[in-house]
Coordinates of C-alpha atoms in Angstrom, one line a residue:
X1 CA 127.5 99.3 34.3
X2 CA 125.4 98.2 37.1
X3 CA 124.8 94.4 37.0
X4 CA 123.2 91.4 39.2
X5 CA 124.7 88.0 38.7
X6 CA 122.7 84.9 39.7
X7 CA 125.1 81.9 40.6
X8 CA 124.1 78.3 40.6
X9 CA 120.4 78.8 42.1
X10 CA 118.6 75.6 43.5
X11 CA 115.1 75.7 44.8
X12 CA 112.5 72.7 45.2
X13 CA 108.9 72.6 46.1
X14 CA 108.3 69.4 48.0
X15 CA 109.9 66.7 45.7
X16 CA 109.3 69.0 42.6
X17 CA 112.6 70.7 41.5
X18 CA 111.8 74.4 40.4
X19 CA 115.4 75.6 39.9
X20 CA 118.2 73.4 38.9
X21 CA 121.5 75.1 39.3
X22 CA 120.6 78.1 37.0
X23 CA 122.8 81.0 36.3
X24 CA 122.5 84.3 34.5
X25 CA 123.0 87.9 34.8
X26 CA 121.0 91.2 34.3
X27 CA 122.6 94.4 33.1
X28 CA 121.5 98.0 32.6
X29 CA 118.6 98.5 30.1
X30 CA 117.9 94.6 29.9
X31 CA 114.3 94.2 29.0
X32 CA 113.7 90.4 29.9
X33 CA 110.6 88.3 29.6
X34 CA 110.4 85.3 31.6
X35 CA 108.0 82.5 30.3
X36 CA 107.2 79.0 31.2
X37 CA 104.1 76.7 32.0
X38 CA 102.4 77.8 35.3
X39 CA 103.8 75.8 38.3
X40 CA 107.4 75.8 36.8
X41 CA 108.7 78.4 39.4
X42 CA 108.4 81.7 37.7
X43 CA 107.1 83.6 40.6
X44 CA 109.5 81.8 43.0
X45 CA 112.3 83.0 41.0
X46 CA 111.1 86.6 40.9
X47 CA 110.8 86.5 44.8
X48 CA 114.1 85.0 45.2
X49 CA 115.7 87.9 43.3
X50 CA 113.5 90.3 45.3
X51 CA 114.6 88.8 48.6
X52 CA 111.1 87.8 49.5
X53 CA 112.1 83.9 49.3
X54 CA 115.4 82.1 49.6
X55 CA 116.9 79.4 47.5
X56 CA 118.4 76.3 49.0
X57 CA 121.9 77.2 47.4
X58 CA 123.4 79.5 45.2
X59 CA 124.2 83.3 45.4
X60 CA 123.1 86.7 44.1
X61 CA 126.0 89.2 43.4
X62 CA 125.5 93.0 43.0
X63 CA 126.5 96.4 44.4
X64 CA 125.6 97.1 48.0
X65 CA 123.5 100.0 47.0
X66 CA 121.6 97.9 44.1
X67 CA 117.8 98.6 44.4
X68 CA 115.3 96.1 43.4
X69 CA 111.6 97.0 42.9
X70 CA 109.1 94.2 42.8
X71 CA 105.5 94.4 41.8
X72 CA 103.5 91.1 43.0
X73 CA 101.0 89.5 41.1
X74 CA 98.6 90.2 43.9
X75 CA 100.1 93.1 45.6
X76 CA 99.3 93.6 49.2
X77 CA 98.9 97.2 50.5
X78 CA 98.3 98.4 54.1
X79 CA 94.6 98.9 54.6
X80 CA 95.1 101.9 56.8
X81 CA 97.5 103.8 54.6
X82 CA 96.6 106.7 52.5
X83 CA 97.3 106.6 48.8
X84 CA 99.9 109.1 49.3
X85 CA 101.8 106.8 51.9
X86 CA 101.7 103.8 49.5
X87 CA 102.9 105.8 46.4
X88 CA 105.9 107.8 47.9
X89 CA 106.7 104.9 50.4
X90 CA 110.3 104.5 51.8
X91 CA 113.0 106.5 53.7
X92 CA 115.1 107.8 50.9
X93 CA 115.6 111.7 50.9
X94 CA 113.7 111.9 47.4
X95 CA 110.6 110.0 48.7
X96 CA 110.5 111.7 52.1
X97 CA 110.6 115.1 50.3
X98 CA 107.9 114.1 47.8
X99 CA 105.6 112.7 50.4
X100 CA 106.0 115.9 52.9
X101 CA 105.5 118.2 49.9
X102 CA 102.4 116.6 48.7
X103 CA 101.0 116.0 52.3
X104 CA 101.4 120.0 52.7
X105 CA 99.8 120.8 49.4
X106 CA 96.7 118.6 50.4
X107 CA 96.4 120.3 53.8
X108 CA 96.6 123.7 52.2
X109 CA 94.0 122.8 49.9
X110 CA 91.5 122.3 53.0
X111 CA 93.0 125.3 55.0
X112 CA 94.3 127.8 52.4
X113 CA 94.7 130.6 55.1
X114 CA 96.7 128.7 57.4
X115 CA 100.0 130.7 57.6
X116 CA 102.0 127.7 59.4
X117 CA 101.2 125.6 56.6
X118 CA 102.1 128.2 54.0
X119 CA 105.5 128.5 55.7
X120 CA 105.8 124.8 56.0
X121 CA 105.1 124.6 52.1
X122 CA 108.1 127.3 51.3
X123 CA 110.6 125.0 53.4
X124 CA 109.3 122.0 51.6
X125 CA 109.7 123.6 48.2
X126 CA 113.3 124.6 49.1
X127 CA 114.0 121.0 49.9
X128 CA 112.6 119.8 46.7
X129 CA 115.0 122.2 45.0
X130 CA 118.0 121.2 46.8
X131 CA 117.2 117.4 46.0
X132 CA 116.3 118.5 42.3
X133 CA 113.1 116.3 42.8
X134 CA 110.8 118.3 40.7
X135 CA 111.5 116.3 37.6
X136 CA 110.8 113.1 39.6
X137 CA 107.6 114.8 40.6
X138 CA 106.7 115.5 37.0
X139 CA 107.2 111.8 36.1
X140 CA 105.3 110.7 39.2
X141 CA 102.3 113.1 38.3
X142 CA 102.2 111.6 34.8
X143 CA 102.2 108.1 35.9
X144 CA 99.5 108.8 38.6
X145 CA 97.3 110.8 35.9
X146 CA 97.6 108.0 33.3
X147 CA 96.8 105.4 35.9
X148 CA 93.8 107.2 37.0
X149 CA 94.9 107.1 40.6
X150 CA 92.3 108.4 43.1
X151 CA 92.7 111.1 45.5
X152 CA 95.9 111.0 47.6
X153 CA 94.1 111.4 51.0
X154 CA 91.9 108.3 50.6
X155 CA 92.7 105.0 52.6
X156 CA 93.5 101.9 50.8
X157 CA 90.7 100.0 52.3
X158 CA 88.3 102.5 50.6
X159 CA 89.6 101.4 47.1
X160 CA 88.4 98.8 44.7
X161 CA 90.5 95.7 43.6
X162 CA 91.3 97.5 40.2
X163 CA 92.3 100.9 41.9
X164 CA 94.6 99.0 44.3
X165 CA 96.4 97.3 41.4
X166 CA 97.0 100.7 39.8
X167 CA 98.4 102.1 42.9
X168 CA 100.8 99.1 43.3
X169 CA 101.9 99.7 39.7
X170 CA 102.3 103.5 40.3
X171 CA 104.3 102.7 43.5
X172 CA 106.7 100.3 41.6
X173 CA 107.2 102.7 38.6
X174 CA 107.8 105.9 40.8
X175 CA 110.5 104.3 43.0
X176 CA 114.1 104.7 41.6
X177 CA 115.6 101.0 41.2
X178 CA 118.3 99.3 39.3
X179 CA 116.0 96.3 38.4
X180 CA 112.3 96.5 38.1
X181 CA 110.5 93.2 38.6
X182 CA 106.7 92.9 37.2
X183 CA 104.9 89.9 38.0
X184 CA 101.8 90.1 35.6
X185 CA 101.5 93.8 35.4
X186 CA 98.7 93.7 32.9
X187 CA 96.4 91.7 34.7
X188 CA 93.1 93.5 35.4
X189 CA 94.0 96.5 33.4
X190 CA 92.1 97.9 30.5
X191 CA 93.7 98.2 27.0
X192 CA 94.3 101.9 27.2
X193 CA 96.3 101.6 30.3
X194 CA 98.3 98.7 29.0
X195 CA 99.1 100.6 25.7
X196 CA 100.3 103.5 28.0
X197 CA 102.7 101.2 29.9
X198 CA 104.0 100.0 26.5
X199 CA 104.9 103.6 25.6
X200 CA 106.3 104.6 29.0
X201 CA 108.4 101.5 30.0
X202 CA 110.9 101.7 27.2
X203 CA 112.2 105.1 28.9
X204 CA 112.5 103.4 32.3
X205 CA 116.3 103.8 33.6
X206 CA 116.7 100.6 35.1
X207 CA 116.6 96.9 33.9
X208 CA 113.1 95.3 33.7
X209 CA 112.4 91.5 34.5
X210 CA 108.6 90.7 33.7
X211 CA 106.2 87.8 33.6
X212 CA 103.0 88.6 31.5
X213 CA 100.6 86.5 29.5
X214 CA 100.0 89.4 27.2
X215 CA 102.0 88.4 24.1
X216 CA 101.9 91.7 22.3
X217 CA 103.3 93.5 25.4
X218 CA 105.8 90.6 25.9
X219 CA 106.8 91.2 22.1
X220 CA 107.1 94.9 22.3
X221 CA 108.9 95.2 25.6
X222 CA 111.5 92.7 25.6
X223 CA 115.1 92.4 24.1
X224 CA 115.9 89.0 25.9
X225 CA 113.9 86.1 26.8
X226 CA 114.3 83.6 29.7
X227 CA 112.3 80.2 29.6
X228 CA 111.9 78.1 32.7
X229 CA 111.1 74.3 31.8
X230 CA 111.5 71.4 34.2
X231 CA 113.9 73.5 36.6
X232 CA 116.3 74.3 33.5
X233 CA 116.7 78.1 32.4
X234 CA 117.0 78.9 28.6
X235 CA 118.2 82.1 27.6
X236 CA 117.5 83.8 24.3
X237 CA 118.4 87.2 22.6
X238 CA 115.8 88.9 21.2
X239 CA 112.1 89.4 21.9
X240 CA 109.3 86.9 22.0
X241 CA 108.8 86.3 18.4
X242 CA 112.5 85.4 18.1
X243 CA 112.1 83.2 21.3
X244 CA 109.5 81.4 19.7
X245 CA 111.6 80.7 16.4
X246 CA 114.6 79.9 18.6
X247 CA 112.7 77.4 20.8
X248 CA 111.3 75.7 17.8
X249 CA 114.8 75.2 16.7
X250 CA 115.9 74.0 20.2
X251 CA 113.2 71.4 20.2
X252 CA 113.9 70.2 16.8
X253 CA 117.7 69.7 18.1
X254 CA 116.4 68.0 21.2
X255 CA 114.5 65.5 19.1
X256 CA 117.6 64.7 17.0
X257 CA 119.6 64.4 20.1
X258 CA 117.1 61.9 21.5
X259 CA 117.3 59.9 18.3
X260 CA 121.1 60.0 18.2
X261 CA 121.1 59.0 21.8
X262 CA 118.7 56.0 21.3
X263 CA 120.9 54.8 18.4
X264 CA 124.0 54.7 20.4
X265 CA 122.2 53.1 23.4
X266 CA 121.0 50.2 21.1
X267 CA 124.5 49.7 19.7
X268 CA 125.9 49.5 23.2
X269 CA 123.2 47.1 24.5
X270 CA 124.0 44.9 21.4
X271 CA 127.6 45.0 22.2
X272 CA 127.0 43.8 25.7
X273 CA 124.5 41.0 24.6
X274 CA 127.0 39.6 22.0
X275 CA 129.1 38.3 24.7
X276 CA 132.3 39.8 23.1
X277 CA 135.2 39.3 25.6
X278 CA 136.8 42.2 27.1
X279 CA 138.6 43.0 30.4
X280 CA 136.3 42.9 33.3
X281 CA 136.7 46.6 34.5
X282 CA 136.2 47.7 30.8
X283 CA 133.1 45.5 30.5
X284 CA 131.6 46.8 33.6
X285 CA 132.5 50.5 32.7
X286 CA 130.5 49.9 29.5
X287 CA 127.4 48.4 31.5
X288 CA 127.5 51.3 33.8
X289 CA 127.5 53.7 30.8
X290 CA 124.6 51.9 29.4
X291 CA 122.4 52.1 32.6
X292 CA 123.3 56.0 32.9
X293 CA 122.1 56.4 29.1
X294 CA 118.9 54.7 30.0
X295 CA 118.3 57.1 32.5
X296 CA 118.7 60.1 30.3
X297 CA 115.5 62.1 29.4
X298 CA 114.8 64.7 26.7
X299 CA 112.3 67.2 26.6
X300 CA 110.6 66.2 23.4
X301 CA 107.1 65.2 24.5
X302 CA 105.2 68.1 23.4
X303 CA 101.3 68.0 23.5
X304 CA 98.9 69.6 20.9
X305 CA 95.4 69.4 20.2
X306 CA 95.2 67.2 16.9
X307 CA 91.7 66.2 17.1
X308 CA 88.3 67.8 16.4
X309 CA 86.8 68.8 19.7
X310 CA 83.0 67.6 20.3
X311 CA 80.3 69.5 21.7
X312 CA 76.6 68.8 22.3
X313 CA 74.3 69.5 19.4
X314 CA 73.5 73.1 19.0
X315 CA 70.3 74.1 17.1
X316 CA 69.9 77.3 14.9
X317 CA 68.6 79.3 17.8
X318 CA 71.4 80.4 20.2
X319 CA 70.8 83.6 22.0
X320 CA 68.6 86.7 21.0
X321 CA 68.2 89.8 23.2
X322 CA 65.8 92.8 22.5
X323 CA 66.0 96.1 24.3
X324 CA 68.3 94.9 27.1
X325 CA 69.2 97.6 29.7
X326 CA 71.1 97.5 33.0
X327 CA 72.1 99.9 35.8
X328 CA 74.3 99.4 38.8
X329 CA 74.0 101.3 42.0
X330 CA 72.3 104.0 40.0
X331 CA 74.7 104.2 37.3
X332 CA 73.3 103.1 33.7
X333 CA 75.8 100.5 32.2
X334 CA 74.0 100.1 28.9
X335 CA 70.5 100.2 27.3
X336 CA 68.3 99.0 24.3
X337 CA 70.8 96.3 23.3
X338 CA 69.5 94.0 20.6
X339 CA 71.7 91.2 20.0
X340 CA 71.4 88.0 17.8
X341 CA 74.0 85.2 18.4
X342 CA 74.1 82.6 16.0
X343 CA 75.9 79.3 15.5
X344 CA 79.6 79.5 15.1
X345 CA 79.8 83.2 16.4
X346 CA 83.1 84.4 18.0
X347 CA 82.3 87.5 19.9
X348 CA 84.6 89.6 22.3
X349 CA 83.1 92.1 24.8
X350 CA 85.5 94.8 25.5
X351 CA 85.6 98.1 27.4
X352 CA 87.2 99.7 30.4
X353 CA 87.4 98.1 33.7
X354 CA 83.9 98.6 35.6
X355 CA 82.1 99.5 32.4
X356 CA 79.8 96.2 32.8
X357 CA 81.4 93.6 30.7
X358 CA 81.0 90.8 33.2
X359 CA 77.6 92.0 33.9
X360 CA 76.6 91.5 30.3
X361 CA 78.0 88.2 30.1
X362 CA 76.1 87.1 33.2
X363 CA 72.9 88.5 31.6
X364 CA 73.4 86.6 28.4
X365 CA 74.1 83.5 30.5
X366 CA 71.0 83.9 32.3
X367 CA 72.5 84.3 35.5
X368 CA 71.6 88.0 36.0
X369 CA 68.2 89.7 35.1
X370 CA 68.3 92.8 33.1
X371 CA 66.6 95.8 34.3
X372 CA 64.3 95.8 31.0
X373 CA 64.3 93.9 27.9
X374 CA 64.1 90.5 27.0
X375 CA 66.8 87.5 26.5
X376 CA 65.8 84.3 24.9
X377 CA 68.0 81.2 25.0
X378 CA 67.7 78.4 22.7
X379 CA 66.3 75.0 24.1
X380 CA 69.7 73.1 22.9
X381 CA 71.9 75.6 24.2
X382 CA 74.3 74.1 26.9
X383 CA 76.6 76.9 28.4
X384 CA 80.1 76.2 29.8
X385 CA 81.1 79.4 32.0
X386 CA 84.7 80.0 32.8
X387 CA 84.7 82.7 35.4
X388 CA 87.3 85.0 36.8
X389 CA 86.6 83.9 40.3
X390 CA 86.3 80.3 40.0
X391 CA 84.9 78.0 42.5
X392 CA 87.3 76.4 45.0
X393 CA 88.6 73.1 43.8
X394 CA 88.5 70.2 46.1
X395 CA 92.1 70.0 47.5
X396 CA 92.1 66.6 49.0
X397 CA 91.4 64.6 45.6
X398 CA 93.9 63.9 42.9
X399 CA 93.9 65.8 39.6
X400 CA 92.8 62.9 37.4
X401 CA 90.0 62.1 39.9
X402 CA 88.8 65.7 39.8
X403 CA 88.6 65.6 36.0
X404 CA 86.8 62.2 35.9
X405 CA 84.1 63.4 38.2
X406 CA 83.1 65.6 35.5
X407 CA 83.7 63.1 32.8
X408 CA 85.4 60.1 32.0
X409 CA 85.6 60.7 28.2
X410 CA 84.8 63.3 25.6
X411 CA 83.8 62.6 22.1
X412 CA 85.3 64.3 19.0
X413 CA 83.1 65.3 16.1
X414 CA 84.1 62.4 14.1
X415 CA 83.1 59.9 16.9
X416 CA 86.2 59.1 18.7
X417 CA 86.7 59.2 22.5
X418 CA 89.3 61.1 24.3
X419 CA 89.9 59.9 27.9
X420 CA 90.2 62.3 30.9
X421 CA 94.0 61.2 31.0
X422 CA 94.5 62.3 27.3
X423 CA 92.8 65.6 27.9
X424 CA 95.0 66.3 30.9
X425 CA 97.9 65.8 28.8
X426 CA 96.9 68.1 26.0
X427 CA 96.3 70.7 28.6
X428 CA 99.8 70.2 29.9
X429 CA 99.3 68.0 32.8
X430 CA 101.6 64.9 32.1
X431 CA 100.7 61.4 33.3
X432 CA 103.4 61.8 36.2
X433 CA 101.5 64.9 37.6
X434 CA 97.9 63.7 37.1
X435 CA 98.1 61.7 40.3
X436 CA 99.2 64.7 42.3
X437 CA 96.8 66.1 44.9
X438 CA 95.0 69.4 43.9
X439 CA 96.4 71.1 47.1
X440 CA 100.0 70.7 45.7
X441 CA 99.3 72.7 42.4
X442 CA 100.3 76.3 42.0
X443 CA 97.7 79.1 41.4
X444 CA 98.1 79.1 37.8
X445 CA 98.0 75.2 37.5
X446 CA 94.5 75.3 39.2
X447 CA 93.2 78.0 36.9
X448 CA 94.4 75.6 33.9
X449 CA 92.7 72.6 35.6
X450 CA 89.5 74.6 36.2
X451 CA 89.4 75.5 32.5
X452 CA 89.7 71.9 31.7
X453 CA 86.6 70.9 33.9
X454 CA 84.6 73.4 32.1
X455 CA 85.6 72.0 28.7
X456 CA 85.2 68.5 29.6
X457 CA 81.4 69.2 30.2
X458 CA 81.3 69.5 26.4
X459 CA 79.4 72.7 26.2
X460 CA 78.2 74.1 22.9
X461 CA 78.2 77.7 24.1
X462 CA 81.3 78.7 25.8
X463 CA 81.5 81.8 27.9
X464 CA 85.1 83.0 29.0
X465 CA 85.3 85.7 31.7
X466 CA 89.1 87.0 31.3
X467 CA 90.4 83.6 30.6
X468 CA 94.1 84.9 29.9
X469 CA 94.4 86.3 33.4
X470 CA 96.8 84.0 35.4
X471 CA 97.3 81.5 32.6
X472 CA 100.9 81.1 31.1
X473 CA 101.3 81.7 27.3
X474 CA 101.6 78.1 26.5
X475 CA 98.2 77.3 28.0
X476 CA 96.7 80.1 26.2
X477 CA 98.1 78.7 22.9
X478 CA 96.4 75.3 23.7
X479 CA 93.1 77.3 24.5
X480 CA 93.4 79.0 21.1
X481 CA 93.7 75.9 19.3
X482 CA 90.7 74.5 21.1
X483 CA 88.7 77.3 20.2
X484 CA 89.7 77.3 16.6
X485 CA 88.4 73.7 16.4
X486 CA 85.4 74.2 18.8
X487 CA 82.2 73.8 16.6
X488 CA 79.9 76.1 19.0
X489 CA 79.7 79.6 20.1
X490 CA 82.3 81.5 22.0
X491 CA 81.7 84.8 23.8
X492 CA 84.6 86.1 25.9
X493 CA 85.3 89.2 27.9
X494 CA 89.1 89.9 27.6
X495 CA 91.5 92.8 27.5
X496 CA 94.2 90.5 26.0
X497 CA 94.7 92.0 22.5
X498 CA 96.5 89.0 21.1
X499 CA 94.0 86.6 22.3
X500 CA 91.1 88.9 20.9
X501 CA 92.7 89.1 17.6
X502 CA 93.2 85.4 17.2
X503 CA 89.9 84.0 18.4
X504 CA 87.0 86.6 17.8
X505 CA 85.6 88.1 14.6
X506 CA 83.1 90.6 16.2
X507 CA 82.9 92.7 19.1
X508 CA 80.4 94.2 21.5
X509 CA 82.2 97.3 23.0
X510 CA 81.7 99.6 25.8
X511 CA 82.8 103.0 24.6
X512 CA 81.7 105.2 27.3
X513 CA 78.3 105.6 26.1
X514 CA 75.2 104.0 27.2
X515 CA 74.4 102.5 23.8
X516 CA 77.0 99.6 22.9
X517 CA 78.8 99.3 19.9
X518 CA 78.9 96.3 17.7
X519 CA 81.9 95.9 15.4
X520 CA 82.6 93.1 12.8
X521 CA 86.1 92.4 12.7
X522 CA 89.1 91.7 15.2
X523 CA 90.3 94.0 18.0
X524 CA 93.2 95.4 16.2
X525 CA 90.8 96.8 13.4
X526 CA 88.5 98.2 16.0
X527 CA 91.4 100.1 17.7
X528 CA 92.5 101.4 14.5
X529 CA 89.2 103.0 13.7
X530 CA 89.2 104.4 17.3
X531 CA 92.6 106.0 16.8
X532 CA 91.6 107.6 13.5
X533 CA 88.5 109.0 14.9
X534 CA 89.1 112.8 15.7
X535 CA 89.4 114.0 19.4
X536 CA 86.8 116.4 18.9
X537 CA 84.2 113.9 17.5
X538 CA 85.1 111.5 20.5
X539 CA 84.1 114.5 22.9
X540 CA 80.7 115.1 21.1
X541 CA 80.1 111.4 20.6
X542 CA 78.0 111.5 23.9
X543 CA 75.5 114.0 22.5
X544 CA 72.9 113.5 20.0
X545 CA 73.9 113.7 16.3
X546 CA 72.8 117.0 14.5
X547 CA 69.6 116.3 12.6
X548 CA 69.7 115.8 8.9
X549 CA 67.4 117.5 6.3
X550 CA 66.3 114.1 4.9
X551 CA 64.2 112.6 7.6
X552 CA 62.6 109.5 5.8
X553 CA 63.0 106.9 3.0
X554 CA 62.2 108.0 -0.5
X555 CA 59.0 106.5 -2.2
X556 CA 61.0 103.9 -4.1
X557 CA 63.0 102.9 -1.1
X558 CA 60.1 102.7 1.3
X559 CA 58.3 100.4 -1.5
X560 CA 61.6 98.4 -1.8
X561 CA 61.9 98.0 2.2
X562 CA 58.1 96.7 2.4
X563 CA 58.9 93.9 -0.2
X564 CA 62.6 92.9 0.6
X565 CA 61.9 90.6 3.3
X566 CA 59.6 88.6 1.1
X567 CA 61.9 88.8 -1.6
X568 CA 64.8 87.4 0.6
X569 CA 62.4 84.5 1.8
X570 CA 61.4 83.5 -1.8
X571 CA 65.2 83.4 -2.9
X572 CA 65.9 81.2 0.2
X573 CA 63.1 78.7 -0.6
X574 CA 64.2 78.7 -4.3
X575 CA 67.8 78.1 -3.3
X576 CA 66.7 75.2 -1.1
X577 CA 64.6 73.6 -3.8
X578 CA 67.6 73.7 -6.4
X579 CA 69.9 72.2 -3.7
X580 CA 67.6 69.4 -3.1
X581 CA 67.2 68.8 -7.0
X582 CA 71.1 68.6 -7.0
X583 CA 71.3 66.0 -4.4
X584 CA 68.5 64.0 -6.4
X585 CA 70.4 64.3 -9.6
X586 CA 73.2 62.2 -8.2
X587 CA 76.0 62.0 -10.7
X588 CA 73.8 62.8 -13.7
X589 CA 76.0 65.5 -15.4
X590 CA 73.5 66.8 -17.6
X591 CA 71.0 67.6 -15.1
X592 CA 73.6 68.7 -12.4
X593 CA 75.4 71.5 -14.6
X594 CA 72.3 73.8 -15.2
X595 CA 71.2 73.2 -11.6
X596 CA 74.6 74.5 -10.4
X597 CA 74.5 77.6 -12.7
X598 CA 70.8 78.2 -11.3
X599 CA 72.3 77.7 -7.5
X600 CA 75.2 80.2 -8.2
X601 CA 72.8 82.8 -9.8
X602 CA 70.4 82.5 -6.8
X603 CA 73.3 82.8 -4.1
X604 CA 74.4 85.9 -5.8
X605 CA 70.9 87.5 -5.9
X606 CA 70.3 86.5 -2.4
X607 CA 73.8 88.0 -1.2
X608 CA 72.8 91.3 -3.1
X609 CA 69.4 91.4 -1.4
X610 CA 70.9 90.7 2.0
X611 CA 73.5 93.6 1.4
X612 CA 70.6 96.0 0.3
X613 CA 68.4 94.9 3.4
X614 CA 71.3 95.9 5.6
X615 CA 71.9 99.2 3.9
X616 CA 68.2 100.2 4.2
X617 CA 67.9 99.0 7.8
X618 CA 70.9 101.2 8.7
X619 CA 69.1 104.2 7.0
X620 CA 66.1 103.3 9.1
X621 CA 68.0 103.3 12.1
X622 CA 69.6 106.6 11.6
X623 CA 66.2 108.2 10.8
X624 CA 64.9 106.9 14.1
X625 CA 67.9 108.4 16.0
X626 CA 67.4 111.7 14.1
X627 CA 63.7 111.9 14.9

C-alpha cells in the first residue's frame, strides 16, 4: 500500500492560524473531499501537499517515488506551448514516448509523403510497444475527446479560458500519480462534462483529494471527508451526506460539552469566592485552573438566516420580452424568445459553456441590447446583479465599512431592522473578522463579501451569474436559505445541479438549437427527460418537424379559442367580486358559507379554463411551426 502521512502541520497567515498541528494519512484508492468556509486554508493545505507551499512545522512521509499531481483552481499554462506540450508534459519515459508519437502523427498529416517522417513514425511505434503505452494513449484519447480538447498544434495563447481549464484537467488526469489533488475541478465546466468526470474518476488508479462546491459531485465521489474549521482538521468516514449527519452530531456534542464546561466553571468560581481555607499551593492551582477554563472556547456559535428578508416593493409587472434574438461574432445564439417573468418566479438558465447564457442574463437586465425584439422592464423593478467577474473591492477599507457604505441596515418583511454587523455574521463573517481590512481576505471570502454587498441593496429582482463558483458549501447553504425566504424574483445562470434543484422551479435551456427551451420543473427532471429522448431524435432535433395532415383548429376549437380570453376575464372579475363580498361579510357565517362555495366553484372553473387555454395555445404554436 502506497501511503502519504502528514504529521503535525502548522501554518499561519499573518496572525490567523490556518493549520494547527494537523495530522492525517491518505492511502490507495481514498476519495477524500475537503470542505470548510472560504479562508480557512483549504487551498493552502493542498499546495503544501503538492510541494508548492511550505508549512512552518510538520512533515510529510511517503515513498521516494511517490507522485502527486495537482490541478490548481486557476491553472497557469505556458502561453507559447502547444496543447500537445501541455497535455503530455514531463520527462517520464511514457510521457516522452506519447509526446513524440503524437507530434510525428501531426507532422505526417501535413506531409503525408515525407519518408523521413514515415520512418520516424515506425521507430516511435516500436517505442510505444516497448513501453506498453498504447493503453495509456487510449485512456488519454478518451479524456481528450470527452473534454473537447482542441487541435494539438494550437498554442495555449490562442485558447479561451474554458478551453484552458479543460486542458489543465486533461493534463492532470493523463499523468500517472499516486495522489491526484483537484482544487475546484468543476468550476467553469458544463454539466455534461461534470457528469462525465463523475463516471471517469471512480476508475482512477491513485488516491484523490478534492475541493469542490458541487455537492452532488462531492457526494458521489467521496468515501472520506476532511473538514477544516478554525485551524482544526476533523475527519469523517463516508461521503458528503454522512459528513453532514456526523457534523451535526459533533456540533451537538460541542454544545453539550460547552454547557458542562460552564457548569464546572461556575462551581470552581463559587468555591474560590466562598473563602474555603486550603493549603496555599492548592488554592493557587485551583485559581490557575479557573483562569485556564475561562480561556477555553467552543465552536458552537453557528449563524443561520432566521428572519424574513426584505426587498423593495415589486409590482405585478416584472420583465416581458417579445421576439428576442442575439448573435455574437456572426454566430446566432438564440432567436424569437418570448418570455414573461412574474413576481415570485425562480428561473434557472442552463446550457453548455459559450452558448449565450450570460448574454441572455445581461439582456434581461437591460445591460446588453438584443439584435431584434423588445424587452419591457417594470417601473418598480430594482435589480441586484451578482456577476462572475465582480468589480474590485476597495482593499484599504475594513469589511464592516465596505458593507456600511452600501447600507447600514436592511428591513425585514415584518418591519424589523437587521444591522450590517448582523448580516455579516449571517454570511459567516464573525464580529472578530469584521474589522479586518479587505486586502487580508482570501479570494473566496471576497466573493462572499461581494455577494453580501449585492444583497444589502435590497433588490426585488436578483440576477446571479454562476454564484456557486468560488463559494464554499457552507456559504451556498446560507445563500439557498436566503433565496428561499426572498420575496422577489430570482434568475440564475448556473451549472451547479444541487443549487439548481434546490432554488429554481423553471428553466430556460440552451440545447444547441437557436430556439430556447422553456421547462417547468427543476434541473434533475429536465435532465431525466433529456436522457430519455432517443439519440436519433436528438440528431434530428435541429431540422423542421415533419408536417402533420391536420393544419388548423377544428370549427369548434376555433370558436372556443376566439372566446376563451373573454371567458377567463369574466371568471377573474367574478372571483374578485366574491372575494370582496367575503371580506365585507366579516364573521357572518350564514353569508360567508355560500360565498365560500361560490368562490371554490369559480376557482375550479378558472383553473380548467386556464388549462384549456394552454392546450389550445400549444396547438396553435404547433400549427404555426408546421406551416
